[in-house]
Amino acid sequence: MRALVLRSPLAGWSTPLEEVPDPVFAGRMLGDGVAIDPLGSTLYAPCEGEVVLLPETRHAITLRTAQGLEVLLHLGVDTVGLGGEGFEALVSLGQRVGTGDALIRFDLDLLARRARSVLTPVLVVGGGGTLTRRVQSCAVTVGEVLLEWAPRSAAADGPSGRAAAGEAHRRTVRVALEHGIHARPAARLAAAIAGFRAEVSLHAAGRQANARSAVALMTLGVRSGGQVEIRAAGPDAAVAIEAIEAVLSAAEPATASSVSSAAPTPAPALPPRVQPESVGSGAVLRGVVASRGFAVGRAAVLRVREVALREAGAGTDHETRELDRAQALVRAALEQARSGAAGPAAEVIEAHLGLLADPHLQVQALDWIARGKSAGYAWRAAIRASVEALCALDDPRMAERADDLIDLERQVLVALGGEQAPPVSALPSGAILIAQQLLPSQLVSLDAERLAGICLAAGGATSHVSILAAAAGIPALVALGPTVVEIAEDTTLILDAEAGELLIDPDERRVEAARARMSRNAQRRARERQAAQRECRTADGTRIDVLANLGSLADAEAAMRNGAEGCGLLRTEFLFLERRQAPSEAEQHDEYQRIARALAGKPLTIRTLDIGGDKPIDYLPLPEEENPALGLRGVRTSLWREDLLDEQLRAVLTVQPTGQCRILLPMITDVAELRTVRAHIIEASRRVGRTAPIELGVMIETPASALIADVLAREADFFSIGTNDLTQYTLAMDRGHPQLAARLDALHPAVLSLIARTAEAAHRHGRGVAVCGGLASDPVAAPILIGLGVHELSCAPAAIPSVKALIGELTLEQCKRWAREALEQESAEAVRALSAAPAGKTGEPASAGARAPSLGEI
């Protein structure tokens, strides 16, 4: 088969397919090639061939070449909806044409006005070869060489010198994921190429892994900043590499466990000390804080026996069917659990579902079955081999992921008919669970009302069990060492998951002091919860709205229990992420309506889709950018894909009751963007029959928007300050950068000055001003923000009671004095030091900077 040269069918600008605003073309689902932004009004044949497809709408044409290839030319995007208007076919179906023959005449002005885009994809469909040349990112003329295609055998001898199919495409990238390739990003990598026809592998430090296997990817042991080589072969090799690179190069999305709240950040791992030889009265064990808190209770020791199984199989067919059956049962149970889960629990379930479908594990298990082993033996052997590989890596985070594999092993073995796990849910009241290790599924099965704390001999602070415990507010220590499992059942314990200590069988004096501390903590939390159900006012009566940042219906329900006065920020990305296609208008409306009902008529601020930068979407490939944080982000992406914006606006505008919702625009940097979206809202309102106006606000999250806040306030209905991005852009520090993240503090005086400027502009024009970033949940920051003129704080749901209680202790004048002094400081550290100053110096509450005593002080 000879090579094929395609010449440009149009004059214009040749551009990569990734810039076509349609995932089918941008994702190369139909074929590979380029797109042309046309200047003329006639489409010419790029090669010789037969017209094999010419729809009645005349918006596209397909030619079949002598090589058996199909070349698709598609004039514009979504032009089929024009019904043929503006198109005139100059050839007929079945006609043979020569290179340069006129094919279709079209009205370019009409397309520019009515089509989503005039970009015209030129695609090679099928053939099994390779595009060895493509002319793009430059001007082209009719008849100029545009693409060169070579069959696989010819391509192997071409200038690239890639003879092996598996080496047809290679790319080396740096891993930007904060914690390297661990369970969640490994699952995302496998999912990113699930629909592509390509064999893809990752190579690093002499090891390689099938990119469709999350387990194999984890065993690479790649850390943040490391380099991997991506290799791919097959029809979709190029786009598969792009998808893999997008995941590896993006900053890792925040998990529910890392969302900012009023709770202090986890303590650093405590240096190990020699463990006592016995666990007698008064002994103290030191461990790593996995979930902060303090508890007094009695030991409930969990000792789990391995599930018994037989080694010999009853035939390959029988054991394969048994393994399939057991996995199907586990999958169904996980999917059912996922439907009612949120936050970290949902993340763990997703990870387990990904591991269950992992091809690496399947191949290994089937290999053992083929050797005559039982399904259970084969599954355990496959799991244990991967566990050993993870534990052999010089990376504690990867070793922690082994717990998920062991958990999955037990679930499948039980489904195969093995011995049921002990009923760990049968706990006495106030139990402190003691175990060698605890699996995520076991923790989920526990009665949280009876569980006072968790102490594990092994484990790490970033394991899934630790994440789940922190999300549930259960104090937990891990890595306490083997001595902890020698504690006798029902022994009295004091668990200090602030200092990282476990006190065994303390004397009565210490128990009484610990219970008094718990009582004080409980009374404080009760007062906060009770106060949280009332509207928030300062001590001198100034009204401050305390709302919640939400990312799901479950978040809304939790926020209402904690006293939220509405939603100051609904992150709608939760509807768009981790899926193969965008949610429909009806699906979006239904979810917004459910959240509105959960808020019982209280305000619901819905932020339009905020993707790009560190939040990519697989089915919406954005143009390649050298610095995504400075490219298509927030409202820029929405205006790039106006079809998605219009669907989202219509979904919001139909939520009932009318007036509960307001719309918030991310990443606004000039007033023209605001005006453009308002025009879309007017048109969307007309289409859904809504006559009532809707409030439209802008996020202040760049220095530009803060500096023109006075201009924006003339047209925006309200402001909401996103301190996370505002800090990043003001300080020129990537918030995902591992070395700089700790220095990225929104209490930097430069950031506070921009907040003050924004609040002043809002007040001049009678606009509301809120803070919806992480700073709103910071108890040190809340008084300063109020003093700067912010009247609304939108917090993490868990932070609401403590933030409302703190505000109730302050007067507005105290907050203003504190804010003035904060603006005069030289650094964020100096601002935070104000909270430790003697009470009364700057007007802060006397409790600021207080800490709990350690075990040695009880």
PDB file of N, CA and C in Angstrom, residues 266-298:
ATOM      1  N   PRO A 266      -3.264  18.374  59.988  1.00  0.00           N
ATOM      2  CA  PRO A 266      -2.675  17.239  60.686  1.00  0.00           C
ATOM      3  C   PRO A 266      -1.260  17.540  61.161  1.00  0.00           C
ATOM      4  N   ALA A 267      -0.947  17.013  62.328  1.00  0.00           N
ATOM      5  CA  ALA A 267       0.388  17.222  62.870  1.00  0.00           C
ATOM      6  C   ALA A 267       1.391  16.430  62.056  1.00  0.00           C
ATOM      7  N   PRO A 268       2.632  16.891  61.968  1.00  0.00           N
ATOM      8  CA  PRO A 268       3.647  16.106  61.271  1.00  0.00           C
ATOM      9  C   PRO A 268       3.893  14.809  62.007  1.00  0.00           C
ATOM     10  N   ALA A 269       4.398  13.840  61.286  1.00  0.00           N
ATOM     11  CA  ALA A 269       4.664  12.537  61.889  1.00  0.00           C
ATOM     12  C   ALA A 269       5.621  12.717  63.064  1.00  0.00           C
ATOM     13  N   LEU A 270       5.299  12.085  64.186  1.00  0.00           N
ATOM     14  CA  LEU A 270       6.138  12.194  65.363  1.00  0.00           C
ATOM     15  C   LEU A 270       7.339  11.266  65.228  1.00  0.00           C
ATOM     16  N   PRO A 271       8.506  11.685  65.659  1.00  0.00           N
ATOM     17  CA  PRO A 271       9.661  10.795  65.578  1.00  0.00           C
ATOM     18  C   PRO A 271       9.429   9.593  66.468  1.00  0.00           C
ATOM     19  N   PRO A 272       9.728   8.397  65.963  1.00  0.00           N
ATOM     20  CA  PRO A 272       9.476   7.203  66.766  1.00  0.00           C
ATOM     21  C   PRO A 272      10.377   7.182  67.997  1.00  0.00           C
ATOM     22  N   ARG A 273       9.856   6.637  69.067  1.00  0.00           N
ATOM     23  CA  ARG A 273      10.695   6.461  70.237  1.00  0.00           C
ATOM     24  C   ARG A 273      10.583   5.006  70.661  1.00  0.00           C
ATOM     25  N   VAL A 274      11.479   4.576  71.502  1.00  0.00           N
ATOM     26  CA  VAL A 274      11.491   3.177  71.924  1.00  0.00           C
ATOM     27  C   VAL A 274      10.170   2.853  72.615  1.00  0.00           C
ATOM     28  N   GLN A 275       9.523   1.807  72.137  1.00  0.00           N
ATOM     29  CA  GLN A 275       8.247   1.417  72.725  1.00  0.00           C
ATOM     30  C   GLN A 275       8.494   0.656  74.028  1.00  0.00           C
ATOM     31  N   PRO A 276       7.604   0.807  74.997  1.00  0.00           N
ATOM     32  CA  PRO A 276       7.766   0.055  76.252  1.00  0.00           C
ATOM     33  C   PRO A 276       7.654  -1.437  75.992  1.00  0.00           C
ATOM     34  N   GLU A 277       8.375  -2.217  76.806  1.00  0.00           N
ATOM     35  CA  GLU A 277       8.343  -3.660  76.615  1.00  0.00           C
ATOM     36  C   GLU A 277       7.008  -4.250  77.017  1.00  0.00           C
ATOM     37  N   SER A 278       6.259  -3.569  77.841  1.00  0.00           N
ATOM     38  CA  SER A 278       4.960  -4.083  78.267  1.00  0.00           C
ATOM     39  C   SER A 278       3.930  -2.978  78.115  1.00  0.00           C
ATOM     40  N   VAL A 279       2.690  -3.346  78.297  1.00  0.00           N
ATOM     41  CA  VAL A 279       1.609  -2.367  78.193  1.00  0.00           C
ATOM     42  C   VAL A 279       0.933  -2.247  79.558  1.00  0.00           C
ATOM     43  N   GLY A 280       1.765  -2.172  80.575  1.00  0.00           N
ATOM     44  CA  GLY A 280       1.243  -2.073  81.925  1.00  0.00           C
ATOM     45  C   GLY A 280       0.705  -0.688  82.225  1.00  0.00           C
ATOM     46  N   SER A 281       0.189  -0.539  83.449  1.00  0.00           N
ATOM     47  CA  SER A 281      -0.433   0.720  83.868  1.00  0.00           C
ATOM     48  C   SER A 281       0.538   1.878  83.717  1.00  0.00           C
ATOM     49  N   GLY A 282       0.044   2.962  83.117  1.00  0.00           N
ATOM     50  CA  GLY A 282       0.837   4.171  82.972  1.00  0.00           C
ATOM     51  C   GLY A 282       1.745   4.210  81.771  1.00  0.00           C
ATOM     52  N   ALA A 283       1.828   3.123  81.003  1.00  0.00           N
ATOM     53  CA  ALA A 283       2.689   3.131  79.820  1.00  0.00           C
ATOM     54  C   ALA A 283       2.108   4.066  78.760  1.00  0.00           C
ATOM     55  N   VAL A 284       2.994   4.694  78.008  1.00  0.00           N
ATOM     56  CA  VAL A 284       2.577   5.617  76.952  1.00  0.00           C
ATOM     57  C   VAL A 284       3.175   5.144  75.626  1.00  0.00           C
ATOM     58  N   LEU A 285       2.318   4.957  74.631  1.00  0.00           N
ATOM     59  CA  LEU A 285       2.770   4.626  73.278  1.00  0.00           C
ATOM     60  C   LEU A 285       2.675   5.870  72.405  1.00  0.00           C
ATOM     61  N   ARG A 286       3.672   6.041  71.554  1.00  0.00           N
ATOM     62  CA  ARG A 286       3.675   7.169  70.636  1.00  0.00           C
ATOM     63  C   ARG A 286       3.369   6.672  69.224  1.00  0.00           C
ATOM     64  N   GLY A 287       2.558   7.446  68.500  1.00  0.00           N
ATOM     65  CA  GLY A 287       2.219   7.078  67.132  1.00  0.00           C
ATOM     66  C   GLY A 287       2.120   8.302  66.244  1.00  0.00           C
ATOM     67  N   VAL A 288       1.615   8.095  65.065  1.00  0.00           N
ATOM     68  CA  VAL A 288       1.441   9.171  64.081  1.00  0.00           C
ATOM     69  C   VAL A 288      -0.021   9.594  64.082  1.00  0.00           C
ATOM     70  N   VAL A 289      -0.248  10.891  64.138  1.00  0.00           N
ATOM     71  CA  VAL A 289      -1.615  11.409  64.132  1.00  0.00           C
ATOM     72  C   VAL A 289      -2.212  11.228  62.744  1.00  0.00           C
ATOM     73  N   ALA A 290      -3.305  10.465  62.678  1.00  0.00           N
ATOM     74  CA  ALA A 290      -4.025  10.284  61.421  1.00  0.00           C
ATOM     75  C   ALA A 290      -5.290  11.125  61.384  1.00  0.00           C
ATOM     76  N   SER A 291      -5.904  11.337  62.560  1.00  0.00           N
ATOM     77  CA  SER A 291      -7.107  12.165  62.667  1.00  0.00           C
ATOM     78  C   SER A 291      -7.097  12.803  64.046  1.00  0.00           C
ATOM     79  N   ARG A 292      -7.107  14.128  64.091  1.00  0.00           N
ATOM     80  CA  ARG A 292      -6.972  14.837  65.360  1.00  0.00           C
ATOM     81  C   ARG A 292      -8.181  14.642  66.262  1.00  0.00           C
ATOM     82  N   GLY A 293      -7.926  14.712  67.557  1.00  0.00           N
ATOM     83  CA  GLY A 293      -9.003  14.609  68.526  1.00  0.00           C
ATOM     84  C   GLY A 293      -8.497  14.095  69.861  1.00  0.00           C
ATOM     85  N   PHE A 294      -9.419  13.924  70.807  1.00  0.00           N
ATOM     86  CA  PHE A 294      -9.076  13.486  72.163  1.00  0.00           C
ATOM     87  C   PHE A 294     -10.208  12.613  72.668  1.00  0.00           C
ATOM     88  N   ALA A 295      -9.860  11.481  73.286  1.00  0.00           N
ATOM     89  CA  ALA A 295     -10.908  10.568  73.742  1.00  0.00           C
ATOM     90  C   ALA A 295     -10.452   9.773  74.952  1.00  0.00           C
ATOM     91  N   VAL A 296     -11.422   9.395  75.778  1.00  0.00           N
ATOM     92  CA  VAL A 296     -11.225   8.461  76.876  1.00  0.00           C
ATOM     93  C   VAL A 296     -12.180   7.305  76.631  1.00  0.00           C
ATOM     94  N   GLY A 297     -11.676   6.083  76.705  1.00  0.00           N
ATOM     95  CA  GLY A 297     -12.549   4.945  76.449  1.00  0.00           C
ATOM     96  C   GLY A 297     -11.901   3.644  76.865  1.00  0.00           C
ATOM     97  N   ARG A 298     -12.535   2.548  76.454  1.00  0.00           N
ATOM     98  CA  ARG A 298     -12.027   1.218  76.787  1.00  0.00           C
ATOM     99  C   ARG A 298     -11.644   0.472  75.533  1.00  0.00           C
TER     100      ARG A 298
END
